[in-house]
XYZ file of C-alpha atoms in Angstrom:
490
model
C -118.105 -90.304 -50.908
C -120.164 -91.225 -47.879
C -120.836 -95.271 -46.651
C -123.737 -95.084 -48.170
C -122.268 -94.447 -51.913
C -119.840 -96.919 -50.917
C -121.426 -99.775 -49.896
C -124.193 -99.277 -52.844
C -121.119 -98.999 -55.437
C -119.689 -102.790 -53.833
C -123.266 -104.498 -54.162
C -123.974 -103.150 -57.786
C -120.606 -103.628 -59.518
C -118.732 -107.096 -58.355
C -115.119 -106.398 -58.336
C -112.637 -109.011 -56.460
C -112.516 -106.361 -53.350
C -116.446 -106.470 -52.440
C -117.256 -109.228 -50.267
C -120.303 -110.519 -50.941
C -123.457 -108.437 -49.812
C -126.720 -109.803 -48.866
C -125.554 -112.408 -47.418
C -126.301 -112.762 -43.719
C -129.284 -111.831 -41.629
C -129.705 -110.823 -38.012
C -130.057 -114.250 -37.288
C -126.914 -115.774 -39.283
C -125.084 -112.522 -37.519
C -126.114 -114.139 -34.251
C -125.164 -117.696 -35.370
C -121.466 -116.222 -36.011
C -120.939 -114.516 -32.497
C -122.700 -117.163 -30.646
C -120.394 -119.805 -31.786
C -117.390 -117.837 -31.340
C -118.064 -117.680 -28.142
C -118.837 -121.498 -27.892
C -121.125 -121.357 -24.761
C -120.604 -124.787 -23.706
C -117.055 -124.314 -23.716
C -117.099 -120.924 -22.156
C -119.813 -122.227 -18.691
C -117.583 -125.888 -18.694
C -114.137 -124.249 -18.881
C -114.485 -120.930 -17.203
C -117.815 -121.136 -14.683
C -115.686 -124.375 -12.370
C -112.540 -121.555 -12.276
C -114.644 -118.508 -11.011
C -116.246 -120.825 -8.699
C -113.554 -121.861 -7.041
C -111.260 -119.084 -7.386
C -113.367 -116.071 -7.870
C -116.594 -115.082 -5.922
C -118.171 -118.533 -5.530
C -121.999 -118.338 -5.468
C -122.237 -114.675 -6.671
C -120.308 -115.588 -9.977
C -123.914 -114.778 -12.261
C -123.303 -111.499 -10.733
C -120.020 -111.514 -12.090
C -121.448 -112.159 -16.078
C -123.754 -109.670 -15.266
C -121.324 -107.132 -14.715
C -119.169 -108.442 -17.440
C -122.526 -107.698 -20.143
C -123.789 -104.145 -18.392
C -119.951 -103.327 -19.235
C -119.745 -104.585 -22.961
C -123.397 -103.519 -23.325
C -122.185 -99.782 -22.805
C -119.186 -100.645 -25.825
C -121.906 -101.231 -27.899
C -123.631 -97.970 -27.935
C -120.618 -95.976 -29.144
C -119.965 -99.657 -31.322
C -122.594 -99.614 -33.285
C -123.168 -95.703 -33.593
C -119.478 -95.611 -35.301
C -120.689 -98.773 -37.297
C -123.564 -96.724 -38.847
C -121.247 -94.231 -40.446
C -118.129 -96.963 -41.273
C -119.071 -100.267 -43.121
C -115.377 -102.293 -43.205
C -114.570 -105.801 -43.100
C -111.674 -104.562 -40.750
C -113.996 -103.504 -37.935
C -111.928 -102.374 -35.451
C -108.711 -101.085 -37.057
C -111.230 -99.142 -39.198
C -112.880 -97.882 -36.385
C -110.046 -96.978 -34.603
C -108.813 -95.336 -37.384
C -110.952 -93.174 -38.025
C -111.045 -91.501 -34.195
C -107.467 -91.859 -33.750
C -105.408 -91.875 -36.737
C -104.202 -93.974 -39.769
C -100.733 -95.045 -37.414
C -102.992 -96.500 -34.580
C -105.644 -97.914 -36.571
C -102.599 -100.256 -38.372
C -101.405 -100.956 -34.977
C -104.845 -102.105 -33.709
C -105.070 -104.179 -36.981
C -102.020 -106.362 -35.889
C -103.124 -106.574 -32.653
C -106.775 -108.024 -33.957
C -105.175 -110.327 -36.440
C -103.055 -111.873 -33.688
C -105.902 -111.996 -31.068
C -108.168 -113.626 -33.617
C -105.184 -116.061 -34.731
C -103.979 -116.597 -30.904
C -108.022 -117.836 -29.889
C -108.135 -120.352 -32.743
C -104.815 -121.921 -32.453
C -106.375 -121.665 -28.864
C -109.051 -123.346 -29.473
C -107.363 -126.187 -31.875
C -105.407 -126.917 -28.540
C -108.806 -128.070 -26.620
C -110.139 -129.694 -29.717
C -107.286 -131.486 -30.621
C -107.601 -133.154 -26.931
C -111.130 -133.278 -26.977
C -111.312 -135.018 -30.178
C -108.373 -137.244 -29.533
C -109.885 -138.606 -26.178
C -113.413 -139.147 -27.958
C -111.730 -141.094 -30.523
C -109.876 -143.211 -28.459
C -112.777 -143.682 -26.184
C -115.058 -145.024 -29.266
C -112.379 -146.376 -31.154
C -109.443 -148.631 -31.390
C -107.485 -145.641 -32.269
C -104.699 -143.748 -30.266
C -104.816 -140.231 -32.527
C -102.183 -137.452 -31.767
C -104.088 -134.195 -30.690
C -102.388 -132.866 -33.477
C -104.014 -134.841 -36.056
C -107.179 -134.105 -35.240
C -106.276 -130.606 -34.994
C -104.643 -130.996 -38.637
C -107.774 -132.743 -40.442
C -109.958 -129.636 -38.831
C -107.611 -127.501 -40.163
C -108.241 -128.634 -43.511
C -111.898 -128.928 -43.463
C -112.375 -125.287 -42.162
C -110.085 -123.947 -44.929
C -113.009 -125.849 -47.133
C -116.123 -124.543 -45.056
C -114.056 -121.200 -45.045
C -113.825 -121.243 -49.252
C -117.444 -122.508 -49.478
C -118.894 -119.376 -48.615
C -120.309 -117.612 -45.692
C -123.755 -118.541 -46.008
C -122.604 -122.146 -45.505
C -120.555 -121.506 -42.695
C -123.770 -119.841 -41.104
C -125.996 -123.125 -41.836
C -123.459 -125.100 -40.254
C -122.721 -123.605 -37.047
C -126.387 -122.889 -36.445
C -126.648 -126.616 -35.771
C -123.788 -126.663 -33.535
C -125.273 -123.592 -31.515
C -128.672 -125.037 -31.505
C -127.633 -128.056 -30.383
C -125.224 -126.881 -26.680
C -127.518 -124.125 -26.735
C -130.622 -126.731 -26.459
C -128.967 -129.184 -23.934
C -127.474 -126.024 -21.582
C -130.441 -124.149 -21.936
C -133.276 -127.276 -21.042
C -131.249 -128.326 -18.079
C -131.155 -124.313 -16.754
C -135.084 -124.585 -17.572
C -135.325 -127.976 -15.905
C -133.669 -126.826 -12.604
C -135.545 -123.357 -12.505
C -139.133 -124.972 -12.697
C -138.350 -127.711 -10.269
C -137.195 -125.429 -7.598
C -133.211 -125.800 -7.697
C -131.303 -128.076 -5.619
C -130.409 -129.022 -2.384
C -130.899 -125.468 -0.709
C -133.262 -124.041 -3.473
C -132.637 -121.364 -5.985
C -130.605 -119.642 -3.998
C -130.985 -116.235 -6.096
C -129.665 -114.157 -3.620
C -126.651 -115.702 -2.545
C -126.206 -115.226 -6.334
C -127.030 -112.005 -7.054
C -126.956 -109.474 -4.299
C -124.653 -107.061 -3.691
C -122.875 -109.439 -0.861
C -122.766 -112.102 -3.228
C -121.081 -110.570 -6.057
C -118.275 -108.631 -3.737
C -117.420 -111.874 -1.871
C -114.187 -113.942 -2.489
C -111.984 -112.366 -5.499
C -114.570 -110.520 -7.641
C -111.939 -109.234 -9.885
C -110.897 -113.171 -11.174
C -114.445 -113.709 -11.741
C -115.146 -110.533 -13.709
C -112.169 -111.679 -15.470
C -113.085 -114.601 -16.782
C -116.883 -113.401 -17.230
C -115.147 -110.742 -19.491
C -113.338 -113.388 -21.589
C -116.405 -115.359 -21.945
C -117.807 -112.269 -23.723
C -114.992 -112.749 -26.384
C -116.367 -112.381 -30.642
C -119.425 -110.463 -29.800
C -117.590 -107.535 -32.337
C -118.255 -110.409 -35.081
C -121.205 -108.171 -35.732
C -119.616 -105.470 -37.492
C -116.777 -107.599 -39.617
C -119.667 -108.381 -41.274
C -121.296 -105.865 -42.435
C -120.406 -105.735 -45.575
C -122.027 -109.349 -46.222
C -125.318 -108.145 -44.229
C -128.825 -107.268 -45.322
C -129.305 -103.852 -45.015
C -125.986 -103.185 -42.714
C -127.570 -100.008 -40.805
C -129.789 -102.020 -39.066
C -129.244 -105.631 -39.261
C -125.350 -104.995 -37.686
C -127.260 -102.951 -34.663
C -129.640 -105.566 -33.925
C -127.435 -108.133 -33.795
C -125.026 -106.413 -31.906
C -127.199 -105.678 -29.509
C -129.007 -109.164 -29.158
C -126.315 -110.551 -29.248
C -124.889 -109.120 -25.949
C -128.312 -109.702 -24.229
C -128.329 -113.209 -25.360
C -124.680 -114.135 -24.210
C -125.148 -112.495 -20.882
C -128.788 -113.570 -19.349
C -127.441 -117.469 -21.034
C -124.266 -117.243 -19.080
C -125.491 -115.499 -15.490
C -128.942 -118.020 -15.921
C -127.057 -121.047 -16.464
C -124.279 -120.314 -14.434
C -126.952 -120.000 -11.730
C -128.398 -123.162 -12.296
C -125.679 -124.523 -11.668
C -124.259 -123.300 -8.201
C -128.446 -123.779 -7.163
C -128.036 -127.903 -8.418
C -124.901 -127.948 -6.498
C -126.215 -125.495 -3.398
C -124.760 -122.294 -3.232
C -122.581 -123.528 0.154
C -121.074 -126.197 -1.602
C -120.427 -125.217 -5.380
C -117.090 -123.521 -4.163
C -115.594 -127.185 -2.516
C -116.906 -129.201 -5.374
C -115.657 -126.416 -7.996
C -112.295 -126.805 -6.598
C -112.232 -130.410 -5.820
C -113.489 -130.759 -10.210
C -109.946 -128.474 -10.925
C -107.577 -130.732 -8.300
C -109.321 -133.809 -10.665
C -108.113 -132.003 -13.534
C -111.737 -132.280 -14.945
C -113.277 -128.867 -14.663
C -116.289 -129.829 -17.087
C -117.377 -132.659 -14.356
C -118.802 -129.681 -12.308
C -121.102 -128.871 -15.666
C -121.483 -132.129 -16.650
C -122.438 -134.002 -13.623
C -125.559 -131.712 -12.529
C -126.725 -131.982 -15.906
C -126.043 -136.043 -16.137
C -128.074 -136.171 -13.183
C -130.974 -133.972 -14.080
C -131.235 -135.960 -17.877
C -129.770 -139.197 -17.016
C -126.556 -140.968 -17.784
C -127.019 -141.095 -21.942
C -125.578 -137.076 -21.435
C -122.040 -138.172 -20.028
C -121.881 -139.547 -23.818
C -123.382 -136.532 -25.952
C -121.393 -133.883 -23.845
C -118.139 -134.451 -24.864
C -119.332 -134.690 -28.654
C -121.536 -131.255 -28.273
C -118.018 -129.930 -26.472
C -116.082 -131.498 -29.223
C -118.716 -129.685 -32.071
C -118.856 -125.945 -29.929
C -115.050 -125.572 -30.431
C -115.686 -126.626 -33.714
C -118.132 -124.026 -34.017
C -115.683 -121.377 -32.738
C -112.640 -122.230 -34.722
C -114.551 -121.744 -38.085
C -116.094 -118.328 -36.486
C -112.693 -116.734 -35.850
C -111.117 -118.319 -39.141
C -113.885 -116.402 -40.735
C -113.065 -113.168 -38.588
C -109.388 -113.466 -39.671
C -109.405 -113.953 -43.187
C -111.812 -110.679 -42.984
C -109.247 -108.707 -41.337
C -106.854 -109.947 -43.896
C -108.326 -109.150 -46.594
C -109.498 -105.321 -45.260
C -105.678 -105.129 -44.779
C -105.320 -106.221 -48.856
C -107.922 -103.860 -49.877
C -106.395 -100.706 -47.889
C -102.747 -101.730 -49.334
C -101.277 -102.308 -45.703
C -100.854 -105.907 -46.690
C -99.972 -107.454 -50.244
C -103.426 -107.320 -52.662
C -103.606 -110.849 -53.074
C -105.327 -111.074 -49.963
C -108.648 -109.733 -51.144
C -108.664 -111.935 -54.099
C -112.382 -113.839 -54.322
C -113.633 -116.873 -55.219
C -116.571 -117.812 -57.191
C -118.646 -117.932 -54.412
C -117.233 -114.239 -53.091
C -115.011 -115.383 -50.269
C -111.484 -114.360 -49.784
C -109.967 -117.385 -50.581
C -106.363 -116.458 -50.474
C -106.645 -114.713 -47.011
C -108.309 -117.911 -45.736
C -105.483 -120.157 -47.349
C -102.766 -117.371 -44.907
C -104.862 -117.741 -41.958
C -104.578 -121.457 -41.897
C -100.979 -121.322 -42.540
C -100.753 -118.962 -39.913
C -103.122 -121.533 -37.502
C -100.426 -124.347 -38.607
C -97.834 -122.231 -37.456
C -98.817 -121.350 -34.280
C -99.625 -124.521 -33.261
C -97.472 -126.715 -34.290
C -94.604 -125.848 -32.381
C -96.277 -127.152 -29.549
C -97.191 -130.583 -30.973
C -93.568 -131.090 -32.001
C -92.423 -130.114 -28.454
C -94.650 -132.475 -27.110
C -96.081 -129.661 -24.860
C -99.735 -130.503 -23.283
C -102.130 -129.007 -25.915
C -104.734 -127.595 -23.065
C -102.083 -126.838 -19.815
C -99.981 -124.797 -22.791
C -101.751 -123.990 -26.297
C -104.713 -123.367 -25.021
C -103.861 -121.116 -21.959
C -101.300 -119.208 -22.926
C -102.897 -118.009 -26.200
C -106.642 -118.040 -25.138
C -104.973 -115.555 -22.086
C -102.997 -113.308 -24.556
C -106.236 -112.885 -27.048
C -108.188 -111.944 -24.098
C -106.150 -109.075 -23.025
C -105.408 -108.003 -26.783
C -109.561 -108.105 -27.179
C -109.793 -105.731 -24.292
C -107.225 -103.635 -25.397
C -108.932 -103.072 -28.714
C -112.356 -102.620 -26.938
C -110.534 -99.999 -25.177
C -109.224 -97.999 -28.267
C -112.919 -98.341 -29.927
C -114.369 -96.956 -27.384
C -112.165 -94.006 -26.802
C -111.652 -93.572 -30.768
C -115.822 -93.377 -30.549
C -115.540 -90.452 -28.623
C -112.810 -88.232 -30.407
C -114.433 -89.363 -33.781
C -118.244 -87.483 -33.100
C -116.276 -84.973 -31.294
C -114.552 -83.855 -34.754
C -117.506 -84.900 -37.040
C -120.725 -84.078 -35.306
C -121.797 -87.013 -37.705
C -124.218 -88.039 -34.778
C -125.323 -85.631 -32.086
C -126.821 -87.776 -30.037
C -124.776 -86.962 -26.267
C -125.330 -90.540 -24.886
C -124.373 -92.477 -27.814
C -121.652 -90.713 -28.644
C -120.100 -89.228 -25.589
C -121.792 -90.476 -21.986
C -121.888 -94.607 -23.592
C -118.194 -95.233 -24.185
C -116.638 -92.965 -21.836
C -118.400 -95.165 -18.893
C -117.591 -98.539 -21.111
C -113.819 -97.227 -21.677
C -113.950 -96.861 -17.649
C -114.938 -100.213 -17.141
C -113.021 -102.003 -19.834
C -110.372 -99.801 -18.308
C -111.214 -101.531 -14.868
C -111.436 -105.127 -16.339
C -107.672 -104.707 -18.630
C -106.513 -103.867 -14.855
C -107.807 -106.900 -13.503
C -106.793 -108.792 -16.488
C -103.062 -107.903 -15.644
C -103.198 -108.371 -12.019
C -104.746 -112.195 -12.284
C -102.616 -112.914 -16.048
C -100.815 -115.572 -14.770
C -103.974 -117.625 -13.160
C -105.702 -116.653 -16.261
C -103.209 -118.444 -18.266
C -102.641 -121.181 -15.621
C -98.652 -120.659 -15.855
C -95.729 -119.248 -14.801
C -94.825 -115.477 -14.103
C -91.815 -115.343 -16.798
C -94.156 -116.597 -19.123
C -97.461 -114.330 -18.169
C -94.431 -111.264 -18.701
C -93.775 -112.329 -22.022
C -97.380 -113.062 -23.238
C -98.052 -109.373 -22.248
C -95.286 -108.203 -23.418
C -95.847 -109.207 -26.798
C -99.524 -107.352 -26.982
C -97.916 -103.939 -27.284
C -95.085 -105.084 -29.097
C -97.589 -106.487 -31.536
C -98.796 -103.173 -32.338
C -95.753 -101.106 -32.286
C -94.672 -103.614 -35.185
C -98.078 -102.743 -37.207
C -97.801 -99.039 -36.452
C -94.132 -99.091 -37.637
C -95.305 -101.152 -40.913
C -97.623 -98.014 -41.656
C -95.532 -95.280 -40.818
C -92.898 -97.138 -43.659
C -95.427 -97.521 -45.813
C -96.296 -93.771 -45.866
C -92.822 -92.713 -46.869
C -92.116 -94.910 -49.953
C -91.534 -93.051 -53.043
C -94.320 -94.261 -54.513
C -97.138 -95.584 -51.541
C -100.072 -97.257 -52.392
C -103.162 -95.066 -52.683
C -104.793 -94.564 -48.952
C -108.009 -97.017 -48.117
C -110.938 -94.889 -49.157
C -112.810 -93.342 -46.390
C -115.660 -94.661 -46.019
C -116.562 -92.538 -43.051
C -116.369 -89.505 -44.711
């Protein structure tokens, strides 16, 4: 049976294993990625850090590098997604090029990435939230209770169907797209700042291979983090074969001129000499998102210090509904292909996996609150350790994709083309390659904590997937094993 016969068979006969189809266009596709990577939150938390820790001025060069590398994933990405349609993106990918065993293993380690950036995420929020509230308020809320209530309206959003969850976050990413992108537009037309535009103590060569390049690339790498959103949902997408590519493909364009363009703006409306000094001088303040903030407070006024923190507040938002929605996808693959119990791909009315989105949240609740009841600092500890540790899972699974691309069309000869297939994702496994290096060798900045505890959050990433490859490899010898997923790359 090829994808084709497959994904006809799930959009003419509902069953409770077909998600949806017909669902999302290019554009909700976008909507998806774009909020999981919650741009605001990505240029005010990681732009100050590569600043002042990285390559200074010549951190747009840094994005740029950080996009030319995922750009090249892509290729082999979306050529493997034109011959496997799967909720379960990666593990299915992976799969497929490199065996049943791995592909579970790479399943575990996508379910805990995915789960280790929202609980992330709730960390920042729960702060954010708390701090807004307190600031308009009478109230003095816990982090934890905000981070509970969102838990609970997510679950809803989650159940309501992913057409509403598109409608939703498209007025989040509108809205920090909007402010980020007029102030970028602002500065540009007017000339820059104090010592101009300053493009190419931004952009040459010089620029980009001054300081520590490698913690810049880092974090420009991270920022780059959900962009695979594209192919978990292909199964809910108009016409999969080419809405999936496009998106993909915009997608990366979009996320990497926004980031380099706006990161640029802002070293040119702080001078290129200077942005390192203030960049640092924001992180010894412990407010990183005053070296974002302020440039754009004073090109708008001072009516922006107030609608920041709210747009901040609604791009996490944004992003923890994205990856809940990633999740309870991989979940419910997992249910479908019998590696997990088949409750998981149970649907609602409205053709959402309900069930799998009621175990995310648990899982959300139980990776974060162990923090809140240790009274631990939800940003200096939730959100750095586990936005570190889904990082360098992400690039490990970018890794396997790409190399699983490449023994896949070697067996096959599905697709002939050589640069797709072949040239493509052996130069994006090089540089991924090159960034999960760099990854390691910074971890502990990355996570802002100690060594002991940068060894165990690695640690765990491998040990994550031996556990899932072991959980397969039992499965297989049972007497009587459920029946294998169906392959729908054959």
């Amino acid at each position: 049976m090829d994808t084709q016969t497959v994904s006809a068979a799930r959009t003419e006969t509902p069953t409770t294993t077909a998600l949806k189809p017909n669902a999302l266009g290019v554009m909700g596709i976008l909507f998806f990625v774009l909020s999981g990577q919650a741009p605001l939150t990505g240029i005010a938390g990681a732009a100050p850090i590569s600043v002042a820790m990285g390559n200074g001025a010549g951190t747009p060069a840094a994005y740029l590098l950080a996009g030319i590398v995922i750009l090249l994933f892509s290729v082999g990405f979306v050529a493997m997604g034109r011959h496997v349609v799967d909720a379960g993106a990666f593990y299915t990918y992976i799969g497929a090029g490199l065996g049943r065993t791995v592909g579970a293993g790479s399943a575990s380690v996508a379910l805990a990435a995915y789960c280790a950036i929202q609980a992330a995420m709730y960390g920042l929020y729960g702060a954010t939230v708390s701090a807004l509230v307190a600031d308009h308020t009478s109230l003095d809320l816990p982090w934890w209770v905000c981070a509970l209530v969102t838990m609970a309206v997510v679950q809803g959003l989650g159940a309501a169907g992913i057409e509403m969850g598109a409608r939703v976050l498209a007025v989040f990413v509108l809205a920090e797209f909007g402010v980020l992108l007029a102030f970028g537009l602002v500065t540009l037309f007017t000339g820059g700042g104090p010592e101009g535009l300053g493009a190419a103590e931004s952009f040459s060569p010089s620029a980009a291979l001054q300081g520590a390049p490698g913690v810049a690339v880092m974090f420009a790498v991270a920022s780059m983090f959900g962009f695979e959103a594209t192919a978990i949902y292909g199964e809910e997408a108009r016409d999969a074969r080419r809405t999936v590519p496009r998106a993909t493909y915009l997608s990366v364009v979009v996320v990497t001129g926004f980031f380099a363009f706006i990161s640029w703006m802002l070293i040119s409306a702080h001078g290129a000499s200077k942005a390192p000094g203030e960049a640092r001088e924001a992180l010894s303040a412990g407010d990183s998102s005053g070296f974002v903030f302020g440039p754009v407070a004073d090109q708008f006024g001072g009516w922006v210090d107030g609608v920041l923190p709210v747009l901040l507040a609604t791009s996490l938002f944004a992003g923890i509904l994205t990856f809940h929605n990633s999740a309870n996808r991989y979940l419910f693959s997992l249910g479908r292909d019998g590696q997990l119990p088949a409750a998981l791909c149970r649907l609602n009315s409205r053709r959402s996996p309900w069930i799998a989105g009621c175990v995310q949240s648990a899982v959300a609740l139980v990776l974060v609150m162990p923090f809140a009841l240790a009274g631990q600092d939800p940003v200096l500890t939730l959100f750095s350790w586990l936005s570190g540790l889904a990082v360098l899972a992400m690039m490990l699974l970018y890794l396997l994709t790409s190399v699983s691309v490449v023994v896949y069309f070697r067996r096959r000869r599905e697709d002939t083309r050589t640069w797709n297939t072949l040239v493509a994702p052996v130069l994006g496994s090089l540089g991924l390659a090159g960034a999960i290096w760099l990854i390691l060798a910074n971890f502990t900045t990355l996570i802002g904590g100690e060594a002991g505890t940068a060894a165990w959050l690695v640690l765990s990433v491998p040990l994550v997937m031996a556990v899932g490859a072991a959980n397969e490899r039992v499965r297989r010898r049972r007497p009587n094993p459920p029946p294998p997923p169906v392959d729908r790359a054959a």
